[in-house]
XYZ file of C-alpha atoms in Angstrom:
437
model
C -65.484 46.835 22.089
C -66.998 44.407 24.615
C -70.723 43.826 24.346
C -72.301 45.750 27.191
C -76.011 45.325 27.888
C -76.364 42.040 26.090
C -73.034 40.909 27.504
C -74.151 41.552 31.090
C -77.593 40.066 30.483
C -76.088 36.936 28.980
C -73.536 36.600 31.764
C -76.392 36.861 34.255
C -78.175 34.021 32.465
C -74.921 32.051 32.299
C -74.403 32.739 36.006
C -77.850 31.405 36.733
C -77.032 28.319 34.724
C -73.726 27.843 36.557
C -75.321 28.306 39.976
C -78.272 26.011 39.378
C -76.547 23.463 37.119
C -79.561 23.167 34.823
C -79.765 23.261 31.017
C -79.880 26.717 29.465
C -83.353 25.921 28.134
C -84.603 25.546 31.697
C -82.727 28.619 32.883
C -84.517 30.655 30.190
C -87.914 29.023 30.643
C -90.594 31.012 32.508
C -91.696 29.808 35.908
C -95.400 29.005 36.204
C -97.382 31.527 38.228
C -99.713 30.327 40.972
C -103.407 30.359 40.103
C -106.527 30.212 42.214
C -108.649 27.116 41.556
C -111.635 27.636 39.218
C -114.904 25.772 39.307
C -115.547 26.010 35.571
C -113.327 26.129 32.509
C -112.469 29.588 31.201
C -113.381 30.534 27.632
C -110.703 29.827 25.061
C -110.243 31.710 21.789
C -109.378 30.177 18.419
C -105.651 30.207 19.192
C -106.195 28.431 22.499
C -105.443 31.496 24.655
C -107.278 31.841 27.947
C -109.201 35.140 27.533
C -110.395 35.431 31.095
C -107.138 34.635 32.937
C -104.738 37.623 33.152
C -102.082 35.417 34.754
C -102.077 33.124 31.710
C -101.807 36.114 29.414
C -98.856 37.358 31.449
C -97.220 33.925 31.234
C -97.587 33.936 27.456
C -96.091 37.407 27.269
C -93.182 36.202 29.417
C -92.654 33.256 27.078
C -92.625 35.542 24.042
C -90.211 37.903 25.795
C -87.837 35.072 26.709
C -88.023 33.630 23.201
C -87.191 37.046 21.760
C -84.304 37.413 24.222
C -82.958 33.969 23.303
C -83.201 34.740 19.574
C -81.416 38.055 20.094
C -78.621 36.399 22.077
C -78.307 33.695 19.418
C -77.667 36.477 16.897
C -75.300 38.476 19.101
C -73.082 35.651 20.333
C -70.947 33.171 18.432
C -72.391 30.424 20.627
C -75.781 31.626 21.841
C -78.055 29.941 24.385
C -79.582 27.546 21.848
C -76.201 26.160 20.781
C -74.844 26.251 24.323
C -77.640 23.881 25.305
C -76.948 21.544 22.402
C -73.150 21.530 22.739
C -73.149 21.251 26.556
C -71.284 24.527 27.065
C -71.707 27.636 29.195
C -70.530 31.078 28.131
C -68.072 32.992 30.283
C -67.664 36.108 28.141
C -67.694 37.490 24.644
C -65.917 40.576 23.372
C -65.561 42.322 20.030
C -62.007 43.259 19.038
C -61.715 46.608 17.266
C -60.156 45.879 13.878
C -58.480 48.241 11.396
C -60.512 48.704 8.206
C -60.197 45.825 5.787
C -58.869 43.331 8.370
C -60.379 40.320 10.083
C -59.472 37.961 12.905
C -57.509 34.823 11.966
C -56.304 32.873 15.007
C -56.303 32.643 18.774
C -53.359 31.687 21.006
C -53.817 30.661 24.632
C -50.422 30.158 26.279
C -50.304 29.478 30.009
C -51.101 32.572 32.029
C -53.774 35.188 32.415
C -54.217 36.189 28.782
C -55.768 35.259 25.456
C -54.061 36.559 22.294
C -55.825 36.973 18.948
C -54.206 37.618 15.586
C -55.808 39.663 12.825
C -55.074 39.695 9.103
C -53.014 42.856 9.495
C -50.592 40.875 11.704
C -51.882 42.645 14.790
C -51.699 40.741 18.067
C -54.290 41.818 20.639
C -53.998 40.842 24.292
C -57.258 40.086 26.118
C -57.703 39.325 29.809
C -58.515 35.634 30.141
C -60.987 36.159 32.988
C -63.037 38.944 31.386
C -62.184 39.396 27.704
C -61.153 43.017 28.300
C -58.720 44.384 25.720
C -55.295 45.384 27.100
C -53.223 46.278 24.025
C -52.548 45.608 20.349
C -49.187 45.469 18.562
C -48.501 44.956 14.864
C -45.889 42.249 14.317
C -43.527 42.506 11.344
C -44.611 43.180 7.791
C -47.885 41.947 6.255
C -45.945 39.294 4.317
C -44.511 37.812 7.543
C -46.213 34.730 8.989
C -46.985 34.597 12.710
C -46.321 31.019 13.828
C -46.832 31.138 17.584
C -47.244 33.149 20.783
C -45.654 32.160 24.093
C -45.277 33.698 27.560
C -41.934 33.907 29.326
C -39.725 35.914 31.651
C -36.753 38.056 30.711
C -34.673 39.709 33.433
C -37.596 39.810 35.830
C -40.116 41.083 33.275
C -43.164 39.125 32.159
C -42.917 39.019 28.371
C -44.874 37.876 25.333
C -42.806 36.071 22.685
C -44.192 36.113 19.145
C -42.454 33.783 16.689
C -42.670 34.669 13.000
C -41.012 32.969 10.046
C -37.987 35.291 10.414
C -38.000 36.835 13.930
C -38.888 36.535 17.577
C -40.603 39.696 18.808
C -40.475 40.350 22.558
C -43.222 42.505 24.123
C -43.728 43.573 27.723
C -46.901 41.743 28.718
C -48.317 44.378 31.080
C -48.369 47.328 28.692
C -47.602 46.094 25.165
C -44.316 48.017 24.910
C -41.985 46.459 22.342
C -38.769 45.306 24.064
C -36.979 44.129 20.951
C -36.877 41.988 17.829
C -34.491 39.056 17.493
C -33.608 38.215 13.891
C -33.331 34.443 13.615
C -30.468 32.769 11.785
C -32.406 29.497 11.552
C -35.720 30.298 9.913
C -38.747 28.694 11.617
C -41.315 26.597 9.816
C -43.347 25.896 12.974
C -44.443 27.549 16.166
C -42.269 27.372 19.282
C -42.478 25.579 22.592
C -40.822 27.400 25.485
C -38.538 25.477 27.861
C -36.820 27.696 30.422
C -35.150 30.581 28.598
C -35.267 28.831 25.213
C -37.773 28.749 22.395
C -37.624 25.424 20.536
C -38.985 25.233 16.987
C -38.665 23.359 13.694
C -37.045 24.738 10.552
C -37.498 24.379 6.816
C -34.182 22.504 6.541
C -35.032 19.806 9.085
C -33.459 21.264 12.212
C -34.976 21.501 15.656
C -33.539 24.815 16.815
C -33.067 26.398 20.240
C -33.258 30.215 20.511
C -32.006 31.727 23.779
C -34.550 34.532 23.883
C -33.261 36.325 27.017
C -29.936 37.237 25.384
C -31.286 36.930 21.854
C -29.002 34.439 20.118
C -29.210 31.025 18.468
C -28.066 28.293 20.852
C -28.046 24.714 19.549
C -29.864 22.634 16.971
C -30.416 19.005 16.067
C -30.905 17.986 12.442
C -33.537 15.391 11.585
C -33.186 15.862 7.831
C -35.838 16.849 5.320
C -38.130 19.573 6.619
C -40.096 19.952 9.840
C -43.735 20.802 9.183
C -45.337 20.538 12.638
C -44.424 22.151 15.943
C -42.290 20.042 18.313
C -44.223 18.881 21.371
C -43.184 18.592 25.018
C -43.411 15.185 26.684
C -42.451 14.066 30.213
C -39.236 12.602 28.749
C -38.167 15.370 26.351
C -39.106 17.245 23.191
C -40.551 15.141 20.346
C -40.369 16.164 16.692
C -40.848 14.565 13.277
C -39.477 15.296 9.801
C -40.301 14.669 6.167
C -37.310 12.278 6.095
C -39.442 9.928 8.206
C -37.527 10.534 11.450
C -39.270 10.921 14.801
C -36.865 11.928 17.551
C -36.983 12.594 21.278
C -34.567 15.371 22.224
C -33.089 16.424 25.550
C -34.308 20.019 26.082
C -31.249 20.890 28.182
C -28.614 19.718 25.650
C -30.448 19.429 22.295
C -29.034 15.904 21.905
C -31.082 12.926 20.703
C -32.396 10.597 23.385
C -33.611 8.275 20.616
C -34.503 8.301 16.929
C -37.165 6.259 15.202
C -37.256 5.757 11.423
C -40.624 5.340 9.713
C -41.114 4.311 6.109
C -42.401 7.682 4.890
C -42.548 11.385 5.618
C -43.817 12.491 9.016
C -45.245 15.886 8.182
C -48.160 16.273 10.584
C -48.792 16.939 14.256
C -47.451 14.448 16.781
C -49.377 13.482 19.917
C -48.439 11.899 23.229
C -50.067 10.491 26.336
C -46.799 10.486 28.287
C -46.158 6.813 27.563
C -45.948 6.814 23.779
C -45.481 9.298 20.922
C -48.025 8.905 18.112
C -47.649 9.931 14.483
C -48.882 9.187 11.006
C -46.470 8.525 8.146
C -46.719 8.723 4.383
C -46.111 4.951 4.332
C -49.789 4.728 5.488
C -48.921 3.542 8.984
C -49.916 4.961 12.335
C -47.010 4.508 14.751
C -47.059 4.354 18.550
C -43.458 4.793 19.733
C -42.489 3.832 23.262
C -41.345 7.042 24.907
C -38.569 5.391 26.907
C -37.109 2.989 24.330
C -37.802 4.738 21.016
C -39.226 1.553 19.478
C -42.644 0.918 17.969
C -45.012 -0.351 20.651
C -47.479 -1.011 17.826
C -48.186 0.146 14.294
C -51.379 0.090 12.283
C -51.551 0.053 8.496
C -54.406 1.849 6.761
C -55.676 0.717 3.368
C -55.467 4.245 1.944
C -53.598 7.456 2.595
C -53.743 9.024 6.034
C -54.283 12.587 7.119
C -51.221 14.361 8.433
C -52.153 14.825 12.086
C -52.541 12.535 15.081
C -54.449 13.320 18.268
C -54.585 11.476 21.583
C -57.352 11.978 24.136
C -57.828 9.621 27.043
C -57.098 6.062 25.925
C -57.754 6.699 22.229
C -55.601 7.832 19.296
C -57.373 9.572 16.413
C -56.299 9.904 12.770
C -58.138 10.697 9.542
C -58.420 8.294 6.625
C -58.384 9.246 2.954
C -62.167 8.823 2.642
C -62.656 11.460 5.338
C -63.596 9.078 8.145
C -62.224 9.582 11.636
C -60.406 6.462 12.835
C -60.156 5.685 16.564
C -57.389 3.324 17.718
C -56.655 1.949 21.184
C -53.740 3.963 22.575
C -52.194 0.871 24.168
C -52.610 -1.150 20.961
C -55.231 -3.381 22.535
C -52.578 -6.005 23.175
C -51.752 -6.305 19.454
C -48.579 -5.296 17.658
C -50.613 -4.196 14.637
C -52.945 -2.033 16.708
C -56.641 -2.242 17.471
C -59.392 -0.276 15.748
C -62.115 0.889 18.128
C -64.377 2.478 15.489
C -64.610 4.485 12.267
C -67.099 7.310 11.875
C -67.852 10.175 9.443
C -66.913 12.929 11.881
C -65.547 16.161 10.430
C -62.231 17.563 11.657
C -59.909 16.369 14.422
C -60.615 15.905 18.145
C -59.403 18.786 20.313
C -60.827 18.031 23.773
C -62.407 15.372 25.950
C -65.199 16.545 28.251
C -67.628 14.777 30.559
C -70.304 15.215 27.856
C -68.122 13.622 25.165
C -65.171 14.263 22.870
C -65.042 17.468 20.828
C -63.889 17.769 17.198
C -63.310 20.938 15.198
C -63.140 21.116 11.407
C -61.688 24.428 10.222
C -62.476 23.698 6.555
C -66.238 23.601 7.169
C -66.367 25.495 10.494
C -68.071 22.507 12.108
C -68.003 21.777 15.848
C -68.985 18.231 16.837
C -69.627 16.577 20.190
C -69.382 12.788 19.948
C -69.247 9.639 22.059
C -65.552 8.652 22.393
C -66.532 5.013 22.989
C -68.512 4.539 19.771
C -68.047 7.583 17.529
C -71.784 8.343 17.642
C -72.441 12.057 17.126
C -74.273 13.615 20.062
C -74.589 17.102 18.588
C -73.015 19.133 15.813
C -73.131 22.774 14.778
C -72.050 24.691 11.708
C -70.487 27.990 12.792
C -70.155 30.211 9.706
C -67.575 32.923 10.168
C -65.685 31.097 12.947
C -62.027 30.856 11.901
C -60.365 29.235 14.915
C -61.195 27.235 18.033
C -58.626 26.680 20.767
C -58.736 24.766 24.068
C -56.829 25.719 27.222
C -56.606 24.464 30.780
C -57.068 21.024 32.308
C -59.102 21.059 35.519
C -60.547 24.443 34.471
C -60.934 23.894 30.724
C -61.890 26.800 28.467
C -62.860 26.598 24.784
C -62.264 29.787 22.780
C -64.112 30.649 19.566
C -62.875 33.362 17.175
C -64.979 34.843 14.386
C -63.569 36.752 11.430
C -65.764 39.769 12.272
C -63.851 40.399 15.527
C -65.918 38.488 18.050
C -64.104 36.306 20.585
C -66.042 34.080 22.972
C -64.766 32.015 25.882
C -66.877 29.027 26.876
C -66.571 26.166 29.320
C -67.995 22.621 29.411
C -71.097 22.486 31.593
C -69.771 19.446 33.454
C -66.032 19.735 34.108
C -65.617 16.153 35.348
C -63.065 14.115 33.344
C -62.255 17.001 30.997
C -58.985 16.824 29.081
C -57.747 19.243 26.425
C -55.917 18.011 23.354
C -52.877 19.896 24.605
C -50.473 17.246 23.384
C -51.584 17.786 19.815
C -50.608 20.900 17.901
C -52.031 21.914 14.586
C -49.730 21.582 11.651
C -47.937 24.830 10.950
C -48.265 26.331 7.672
C -49.762 29.552 6.951
């Protein structure tokens, strides 16, 4: 159930913050009351309190009341006023999703549209209104052993639908009311989430295919085999659909024909998330190279060799590509290579997780293993603020000019926040987390 009194109180404080564009600490701070001038100092007790001035006593009571309110909100909300101040965020809403006994929240999906979808451990998908957090419906998808890989929005015969991809099916639900329209049993089993292009869902498979499912009529359309296995969701680019495989192939595919526009061969498995800035496709490979592949020619614009093993995923925000090194450091590389064919390192820093967004206050990284949210300087890697968020199981960014950052806690709380300063904000929308439940 949505938080009521505290929810409204907090939204009022957040509204004050939004209207005045001041830090939350100032929005919560008491305003000084006017006092008449005094010719002699008032007596002061051992604690320093002014015993003769009722206005001062009232001010102190107001301070205590505001401090108690702040502490209460810090307990009630995933990101309370204290952390909002530190992380340069404002809260839009928080709700609590009613969960069946013995279940917990696992993930959040934010496809384009007016909704936020959260998944619980009972394979329930709950639809929330994106502008308020109000619950609309819940549907249980498949059997408990099935893995939910992705949630997309689409249209089928004039009806707005929700498309849930599992490791065996696509489940179609009417978005407005949660009524199940049908279940499409897939002949090519997915290993990743789907990206929707027109009336097709495009996903990777365990046997190295990029597959097209025509979801309106419910049948498999075409596929393109890259060999090996596909571990990370294909990504859309301005030139086509990019995907990588454990056979070391990165390919750009025509979404309208499923044919290869180009193929690039790396020296090792490509089993993590790809990223793109529209000019190049970025990936890591098990040959310990980071590759930047020209999106038009399919050739390496630059490649950088790391001394040790690399993490699976790549991310690109602004003019920087991010990868993780084997010692846990975050490595920042110039997206354009810095004029060098072997790439240019901008900095290394001990930042947990992978970057997910670029805001006016800095770049944002989320580490699911330690539930750590970090705001850092993208130019130097210096940490500006960091918070441990015990119980938070997923963080997801949506929007571009109107960016939202969603936090999901295992206990059922879902909070939508927004950067305080929206200038120059950019989500990591071109990076998708590696699949793999």
